Coordinates of C-alpha atoms in Angstrom, one line a residue:
X1 CA 141.1 116.4 46.0
X2 CA 138.3 116.8 48.4
X3 CA 139.9 118.0 51.2
X4 CA 142.2 120.2 48.7
X5 CA 138.2 122.0 47.5
X6 CA 138.3 121.9 51.3
X7 CA 140.5 124.2 52.1
X8 CA 140.6 126.6 49.0
X9 CA 137.5 127.5 49.6
X10 CA 136.8 131.3 51.1
X11 CA 141.2 130.1 52.5
X12 CA 142.7 131.6 49.9
X13 CA 145.6 130.1 52.0
X14 CA 148.3 128.3 50.7
X15 CA 146.8 124.6 50.3
X16 CA 149.9 123.1 49.9
X17 CA 151.2 124.8 53.9
X18 CA 147.5 124.0 55.6
X19 CA 146.5 120.7 54.5
X20 CA 150.7 119.4 55.2
X21 CA 149.7 120.6 59.2
X22 CA 146.7 119.1 59.2
X23 CA 147.7 115.7 57.6
X24 CA 151.5 115.8 60.0
X25 CA 148.3 117.8 62.5
X26 CA 146.1 113.4 62.3
X27 CA 149.7 111.6 62.0
X28 CA 151.1 112.8 64.6
X29 CA 147.3 112.3 66.7
X30 CA 147.3 108.4 65.2
X31 CA 150.7 107.2 66.8
X32 CA 150.6 109.5 70.4
X33 CA 149.7 107.0 73.2
X34 CA 146.0 108.0 74.0
X35 CA 144.6 109.0 70.2
X36 CA 141.1 111.1 69.9
X37 CA 142.2 114.0 69.2
X38 CA 141.5 115.0 66.5
X39 CA 137.6 115.2 65.4
X40 CA 135.1 117.4 65.8
X41 CA 134.8 119.1 69.7
X42 CA 131.9 120.3 71.0
X43 CA 132.3 123.7 69.7
X44 CA 135.0 125.1 66.5
X45 CA 137.1 127.0 68.2
X46 CA 137.8 124.0 71.1
X47 CA 137.9 122.2 68.0
X48 CA 140.9 125.0 67.3
X49 CA 143.0 124.7 69.9
X50 CA 142.1 120.5 69.9
X51 CA 144.3 120.6 66.1
X52 CA 147.0 123.1 67.1
X53 CA 148.0 120.9 70.2
X54 CA 148.1 118.5 68.6
X55 CA 150.5 121.0 66.1
X56 CA 152.8 121.9 68.7
X57 CA 153.1 118.3 69.7
X58 CA 154.4 117.4 66.3
X59 CA 156.3 120.0 66.1
X60 CA 158.2 119.4 69.5
X61 CA 158.8 115.9 68.4
X62 CA 159.3 115.7 64.5
X63 CA 161.7 118.5 64.7
X64 CA 162.1 119.9 61.4
X65 CA 159.2 118.8 60.1
X66 CA 156.6 121.5 60.4
X67 CA 157.8 125.1 59.2
X68 CA 158.9 127.8 61.6
X69 CA 155.4 129.0 62.8
X70 CA 153.1 125.4 62.7
X71 CA 149.9 126.9 64.2
X72 CA 147.4 126.8 61.5
X73 CA 145.8 130.0 59.4
X74 CA 142.3 129.2 58.6
X75 CA 139.7 129.7 60.4
X76 CA 138.1 127.8 63.3
X77 CA 134.7 127.2 61.9
X78 CA 137.1 126.5 58.7
X79 CA 139.7 124.0 60.2
X80 CA 136.4 122.4 61.3
X81 CA 135.1 121.5 57.8
X82 CA 138.4 120.4 56.8
X83 CA 138.6 117.7 60.2
X84 CA 135.6 116.2 60.0
X85 CA 136.0 115.8 56.3
X86 CA 139.7 114.0 58.4
X87 CA 138.6 112.2 61.1
X88 CA 137.1 108.9 59.9
X89 CA 140.3 108.3 57.6
X90 CA 143.0 106.0 59.4
X91 CA 145.9 108.0 57.9
X92 CA 149.2 106.9 59.5
X93 CA 148.3 102.9 58.2
X94 CA 146.7 104.2 54.7
X95 CA 150.7 102.7 53.1
X96 CA 153.1 104.8 52.4
X97 CA 152.4 104.4 49.2
X98 CA 149.5 107.0 49.5
X99 CA 151.1 108.9 51.2
X100 CA 153.6 110.0 49.1
X101 CA 151.8 110.3 46.2
X102 CA 149.2 112.7 48.1
X103 CA 152.4 114.3 49.3
X104 CA 153.5 114.6 45.5
X105 CA 149.8 115.7 44.1
X106 CA 150.7 118.9 47.1
X107 CA 154.2 119.5 46.5
X108 CA 153.5 119.8 42.7
X109 CA 150.9 122.3 42.2
X110 CA 154.0 124.3 43.7
X111 CA 156.3 125.0 40.8
X112 CA 158.1 122.3 41.0
X113 CA 158.3 121.7 37.0
X114 CA 159.0 125.0 36.4
X115 CA 162.6 123.7 38.0
X116 CA 163.2 121.1 36.9
X117 CA 162.5 119.7 38.8
X118 CA 160.6 116.2 38.5
X119 CA 159.1 113.2 41.8
X120 CA 160.8 110.0 40.5
X121 CA 158.3 107.4 39.6
X122 CA 158.4 105.2 42.1
X123 CA 157.9 102.2 40.1
X124 CA 162.2 104.2 38.8
X125 CA 163.2 104.3 42.3
X126 CA 162.2 100.5 43.2
X127 CA 164.6 100.0 40.4
X128 CA 167.5 101.6 41.1
X129 CA 167.0 99.7 44.4
X130 CA 167.3 96.9 43.1
X131 CA 170.3 97.4 40.7
X132 CA 172.6 98.1 43.6
X133 CA 170.8 96.2 46.0
X134 CA 172.2 98.2 49.2
X135 CA 173.1 96.2 52.7
X136 CA 172.3 97.7 55.9
X137 CA 176.2 98.4 56.1
X138 CA 175.8 100.7 53.6
X139 CA 176.3 104.7 53.9
X140 CA 173.2 106.2 51.9
X141 CA 173.8 109.3 49.6
X142 CA 170.6 111.2 47.3
X143 CA 172.7 114.8 47.3
X144 CA 168.2 116.0 45.8
X145 CA 166.2 114.1 47.6
X146 CA 163.2 115.9 46.8
X147 CA 160.2 114.2 49.1
X148 CA 162.8 110.6 49.5
X149 CA 162.2 108.4 47.8
X150 CA 165.1 106.8 46.8
X151 CA 166.0 106.8 50.6
X152 CA 162.2 105.0 51.5
X153 CA 163.0 102.5 48.9
X154 CA 166.0 101.7 50.2
X155 CA 165.1 101.4 53.5
X156 CA 161.9 99.3 52.2
X157 CA 164.6 96.8 50.7
X158 CA 166.0 96.4 53.4
X159 CA 163.3 95.8 56.3
X160 CA 162.0 93.4 53.3
X161 CA 165.1 91.5 52.7
X162 CA 165.4 90.9 56.6
X163 CA 168.4 92.9 56.2
X164 CA 167.4 95.4 59.0
X165 CA 165.0 95.1 61.3
X166 CA 161.9 97.4 63.1
X167 CA 162.9 98.0 65.8
X168 CA 166.3 99.1 64.6
X169 CA 165.5 101.6 61.5
X170 CA 165.1 105.0 63.2
X171 CA 169.3 103.8 64.3
X172 CA 169.8 102.7 60.4
X173 CA 167.6 106.2 59.5
X174 CA 170.1 108.3 61.6
X175 CA 173.4 106.5 60.3
X176 CA 173.2 105.1 57.0
X177 CA 170.2 107.6 55.0
X178 CA 171.5 111.2 53.9
X179 CA 169.3 113.4 52.0
X180 CA 169.6 116.7 50.9
X181 CA 168.2 119.3 48.8
X182 CA 167.7 123.3 48.3
X183 CA 164.1 122.9 48.5
X184 CA 162.8 123.6 51.9
X185 CA 158.9 122.1 51.1
X186 CA 160.2 119.0 49.6
X187 CA 162.5 118.6 52.6
X188 CA 159.7 119.2 55.0
X189 CA 157.7 115.9 52.8
X190 CA 161.0 113.9 53.2
X191 CA 161.2 114.0 56.8
X192 CA 157.0 112.9 57.2
X193 CA 157.5 110.4 54.7
X194 CA 161.3 108.3 56.2
X195 CA 158.9 108.5 59.5
X196 CA 155.7 107.3 58.2
X197 CA 157.8 104.2 57.5
X198 CA 159.0 104.0 61.1
X199 CA 162.6 106.0 60.2
X200 CA 164.0 108.9 61.3
X201 CA 164.4 112.4 60.1
X202 CA 167.3 114.1 61.0
X203 CA 169.0 113.0 58.6
X204 CA 167.4 114.9 55.7
X205 CA 168.6 119.2 55.5
X206 CA 167.8 122.0 53.3
X207 CA 171.5 122.7 51.3
X208 CA 172.6 123.4 48.4
X209 CA 174.1 120.0 46.8
X210 CA 176.4 121.8 44.3
X211 CA 178.6 123.9 46.8
X212 CA 181.5 122.4 48.3
X213 CA 182.7 122.8 51.2
X214 CA 185.1 126.3 52.4
X215 CA 183.4 127.4 49.0
X216 CA 181.4 129.3 51.0
X217 CA 177.4 131.0 50.4
X218 CA 177.4 133.1 47.1
X219 CA 175.5 135.5 48.5
X220 CA 175.4 135.4 52.1
X221 CA 178.4 134.8 53.3
X222 CA 180.0 130.7 55.1
X223 CA 178.1 127.6 54.1
X224 CA 177.3 123.7 55.8
X225 CA 179.0 121.8 52.3
X226 CA 176.9 118.2 52.8
X227 CA 181.0 116.8 53.9
X228 CA 180.8 119.8 56.7
X229 CA 176.9 118.0 58.2
X230 CA 178.3 114.6 57.3
X231 CA 181.9 114.7 58.9
X232 CA 179.9 116.4 62.2
X233 CA 177.6 113.0 63.0
X234 CA 180.4 110.7 61.6
X235 CA 183.7 110.8 62.5
X236 CA 186.3 109.5 60.0
X237 CA 183.8 110.0 57.0
X238 CA 185.6 109.4 54.0
X239 CA 182.7 109.2 51.4
X240 CA 179.9 107.9 50.6
X241 CA 179.1 104.0 49.8
X242 CA 176.2 104.1 48.0
X243 CA 174.5 107.9 45.8
X244 CA 171.5 107.0 44.0
X245 CA 169.7 110.3 43.0
X246 CA 167.7 112.5 40.1
X247 CA 169.0 116.1 40.2
X248 CA 166.8 118.7 38.4
X249 CA 167.0 118.6 34.8
X250 CA 166.5 122.8 34.1
X251 CA 168.5 125.5 34.7
X252 CA 172.5 126.4 34.0
X253 CA 174.5 127.9 36.4
X254 CA 176.4 131.2 36.0
X255 CA 178.3 131.9 39.1
X256 CA 182.1 132.2 38.7
X257 CA 182.5 131.3 41.6
X258 CA 180.1 127.7 41.2
X259 CA 182.4 127.1 38.0
X260 CA 185.7 127.6 38.9
X261 CA 184.9 124.9 41.7
X262 CA 184.3 122.3 39.5
X263 CA 186.2 120.4 36.3
X264 CA 183.2 119.9 34.2
X265 CA 183.0 123.9 33.6
X266 CA 187.1 123.9 32.9
X267 CA 186.2 126.8 29.2
X268 CA 183.1 126.6 30.5
X269 CA 181.3 130.9 31.4
X270 CA 177.7 128.3 31.7
X271 CA 176.9 125.2 32.2
X272 CA 173.3 122.9 32.8
X273 CA 173.1 121.8 36.9
X274 CA 172.8 118.2 36.1
X275 CA 175.9 117.8 34.8
X276 CA 177.5 119.6 38.2
X277 CA 175.1 117.1 40.2
X278 CA 177.4 114.1 38.1
X279 CA 180.4 115.6 39.3
X280 CA 179.2 116.0 42.7
X281 CA 178.1 113.0 43.0
X282 CA 181.1 111.7 41.7
X283 CA 183.4 113.4 44.5
X284 CA 180.7 112.3 47.4
X285 CA 181.0 108.4 46.1
X286 CA 184.2 107.2 48.0
X287 CA 186.5 105.0 45.2
X288 CA 184.4 101.6 44.9
X289 CA 181.0 103.3 46.1
X290 CA 178.2 103.7 43.5
X291 CA 175.7 105.5 41.1
X292 CA 173.1 105.4 39.7
X293 CA 171.5 108.8 38.7
X294 CA 169.1 110.1 36.0
X295 CA 170.4 112.5 33.3
X296 CA 168.5 114.2 30.3
X297 CA 169.5 111.6 27.6
X298 CA 170.9 114.1 25.4
X299 CA 174.0 113.7 28.3
X300 CA 174.9 110.6 27.2
X301 CA 174.2 110.7 23.6
X302 CA 174.4 114.5 22.4
X303 CA 177.6 115.4 21.0
X304 CA 178.6 118.9 23.0
X305 CA 178.0 116.5 25.4
X306 CA 180.8 114.6 24.7
X307 CA 183.8 116.1 26.9
X308 CA 181.0 115.3 29.3
X309 CA 181.8 111.7 29.0
X310 CA 184.7 111.4 28.2
X311 CA 185.6 112.7 31.2
X312 CA 183.2 110.2 33.3
X313 CA 185.1 107.2 32.0
X314 CA 188.3 109.2 33.2
X315 CA 186.2 108.5 36.9
X316 CA 184.1 105.4 36.8
X317 CA 184.0 101.9 36.1
X318 CA 179.8 102.8 34.5
X319 CA 178.0 99.5 34.5
X320 CA 174.1 100.4 33.3
X321 CA 173.1 102.6 31.3
X322 CA 168.9 102.5 30.6
X323 CA 166.9 104.1 28.3
X324 CA 163.6 105.8 30.2
X325 CA 160.4 105.5 28.2
X326 CA 159.1 108.9 27.3
X327 CA 156.1 108.8 29.7
X328 CA 157.9 108.2 31.9
X329 CA 157.9 111.7 33.7
X330 CA 154.5 112.7 32.3
X331 CA 152.3 114.5 32.7
X332 CA 154.8 116.3 34.3
X333 CA 157.2 116.2 31.8
X334 CA 158.4 115.1 28.4
X335 CA 162.0 115.0 28.7
X336 CA 163.7 112.1 27.9
X337 CA 166.2 110.3 30.2
X338 CA 168.1 107.7 30.6
X339 CA 169.8 105.8 34.3
X340 CA 173.7 105.7 34.5
X341 CA 174.8 102.6 37.3
X342 CA 178.5 103.3 37.6
X343 CA 181.2 102.5 40.3
X344 CA 183.4 104.8 41.2
X345 CA 187.4 104.2 39.7
X346 CA 190.2 103.3 43.2
X347 CA 193.4 105.9 42.8
X348 CA 195.5 105.0 40.2
X349 CA 192.9 102.2 38.3
X350 CA 192.4 103.7 34.9
X351 CA 189.5 104.4 32.2
X352 CA 187.0 102.4 31.3
X353 CA 186.3 100.9 27.9
X354 CA 182.4 101.6 26.8
X355 CA 182.3 98.9 24.7
X356 CA 182.3 97.1 28.5
X357 CA 178.8 99.0 29.7
X358 CA 175.2 97.3 30.0
X359 CA 172.9 99.1 27.6
X360 CA 169.4 99.0 27.5
X361 CA 166.3 100.9 26.5
X362 CA 162.8 100.4 28.4
X363 CA 159.5 99.5 26.2
X364 CA 156.9 99.6 28.3
X365 CA 157.5 102.7 30.7
X366 CA 153.9 102.2 32.7
X367 CA 152.2 105.1 31.4
X368 CA 150.3 105.9 28.6
X369 CA 150.3 109.7 27.3
X370 CA 148.4 110.9 29.5
X371 CA 151.3 109.9 32.2
X372 CA 149.4 107.5 34.0
X373 CA 149.6 104.6 35.4
X374 CA 149.0 101.7 32.5
X375 CA 148.4 98.8 35.0
X376 CA 148.9 95.2 34.3
X377 CA 146.2 92.5 34.1
X378 CA 145.3 90.8 37.7
X379 CA 147.5 93.2 39.3
X380 CA 146.7 93.5 43.3
X381 CA 144.9 96.6 44.3
X382 CA 146.4 97.2 47.4
X383 CA 150.4 96.2 46.0
X384 CA 153.0 99.1 44.7
X385 CA 154.3 100.4 41.4
X386 CA 156.9 98.0 41.6
X387 CA 153.9 95.2 41.3
X388 CA 151.1 97.3 39.4
X389 CA 151.9 99.2 37.2
X390 CA 152.7 97.7 33.6
X391 CA 156.4 98.2 33.0
X392 CA 159.2 96.0 32.7
X393 CA 162.3 96.9 34.1
X394 CA 162.0 93.2 36.0
X395 CA 162.9 92.2 32.6
X396 CA 165.9 94.8 32.7
X397 CA 166.8 93.7 36.1
X398 CA 167.8 89.8 34.8
X399 CA 169.3 90.8 32.0
X400 CA 171.9 93.1 34.2
X401 CA 172.0 90.0 36.4
X402 CA 172.5 87.3 33.3
X403 CA 174.9 89.8 32.6
X404 CA 176.8 90.0 35.4
X405 CA 177.2 86.7 35.5
X406 CA 178.8 86.3 32.4
X407 CA 181.3 88.9 33.0
X408 CA 182.2 86.7 36.2
X409 CA 183.1 83.4 33.6
X410 CA 185.1 85.2 31.0

């Protein structure tokens, strides 16, 4: 990307941080009552001071979006070159998906993939949202929110349906949408995208979602859990109505203090992180709450994880399992994954029969073997990934709805 090349040239600074600052300064200027400060001034030093002022204002207005040192680290001359390249373009109205894709590109360059963390393709996010049909009263959580895709698409879904008016967007986000992630940069990107979507990023926070209340941090003493944060802002919170998430695929947890809090880790001295996320999500749901979670395919098929599936059937009524194509997470990984959709059991409800689950496999995942989008013939140039990419999630969604109707008349 041209902007990345400009920032990298002769700077030696972190390209993510410096590009991110420039983007935030540009958006803040465009959204300000008196825009027009993001441009070349008479001298490089004046340009530097102008951008610095924009960043300070943005940091005050949007807490948590910029890091603790929000001032640009580029030299005035280098910054001026970048500002000259960006100034003619309008960012705030360029479309949320454009910015989302740009942030995904930036963050993916900072080795998220080495941690098994991959941005969920937006047509997959959209599919999960359409399957779960969030309502305006639902309290929605993503405990591994990354760039906030599930939360932002929930907001877009409700606005598209007319369930949340534009003027109510900020209040809805501050009350009903919750996102947590341990990756500091991803949280800042999620906050920025939520603000670009017209929402409120105050409920997108950095913490270790696997920590349970009163468990404390394994190394630094007491630490907040998701429940602690939510109950400080929502009285009588008894669980989330809907959780949609794609937790990290890679990595094992070996800390005994953490493993001892989980039923699925009994008789194990180490366990894969995504298994703990599955149990954590079930715990965080209220009885009757809905779950959509992306998991590696081995959790659904390999014999060594039969104990996970047995536990799940005691806690959750699985509604559907949808297998994703092998190209879905390219170019980041060939990891094959599936999505589990389910309802948390009511207290005392019996285990469910796996034969009553809707199963489907996506045969067109919208990408080629290089991870590049495959665009539908005649697709709109400015449409979303859902509208433009050649996928079969519409067919699977329709099949699931037909299946539900069949069950209703039995």
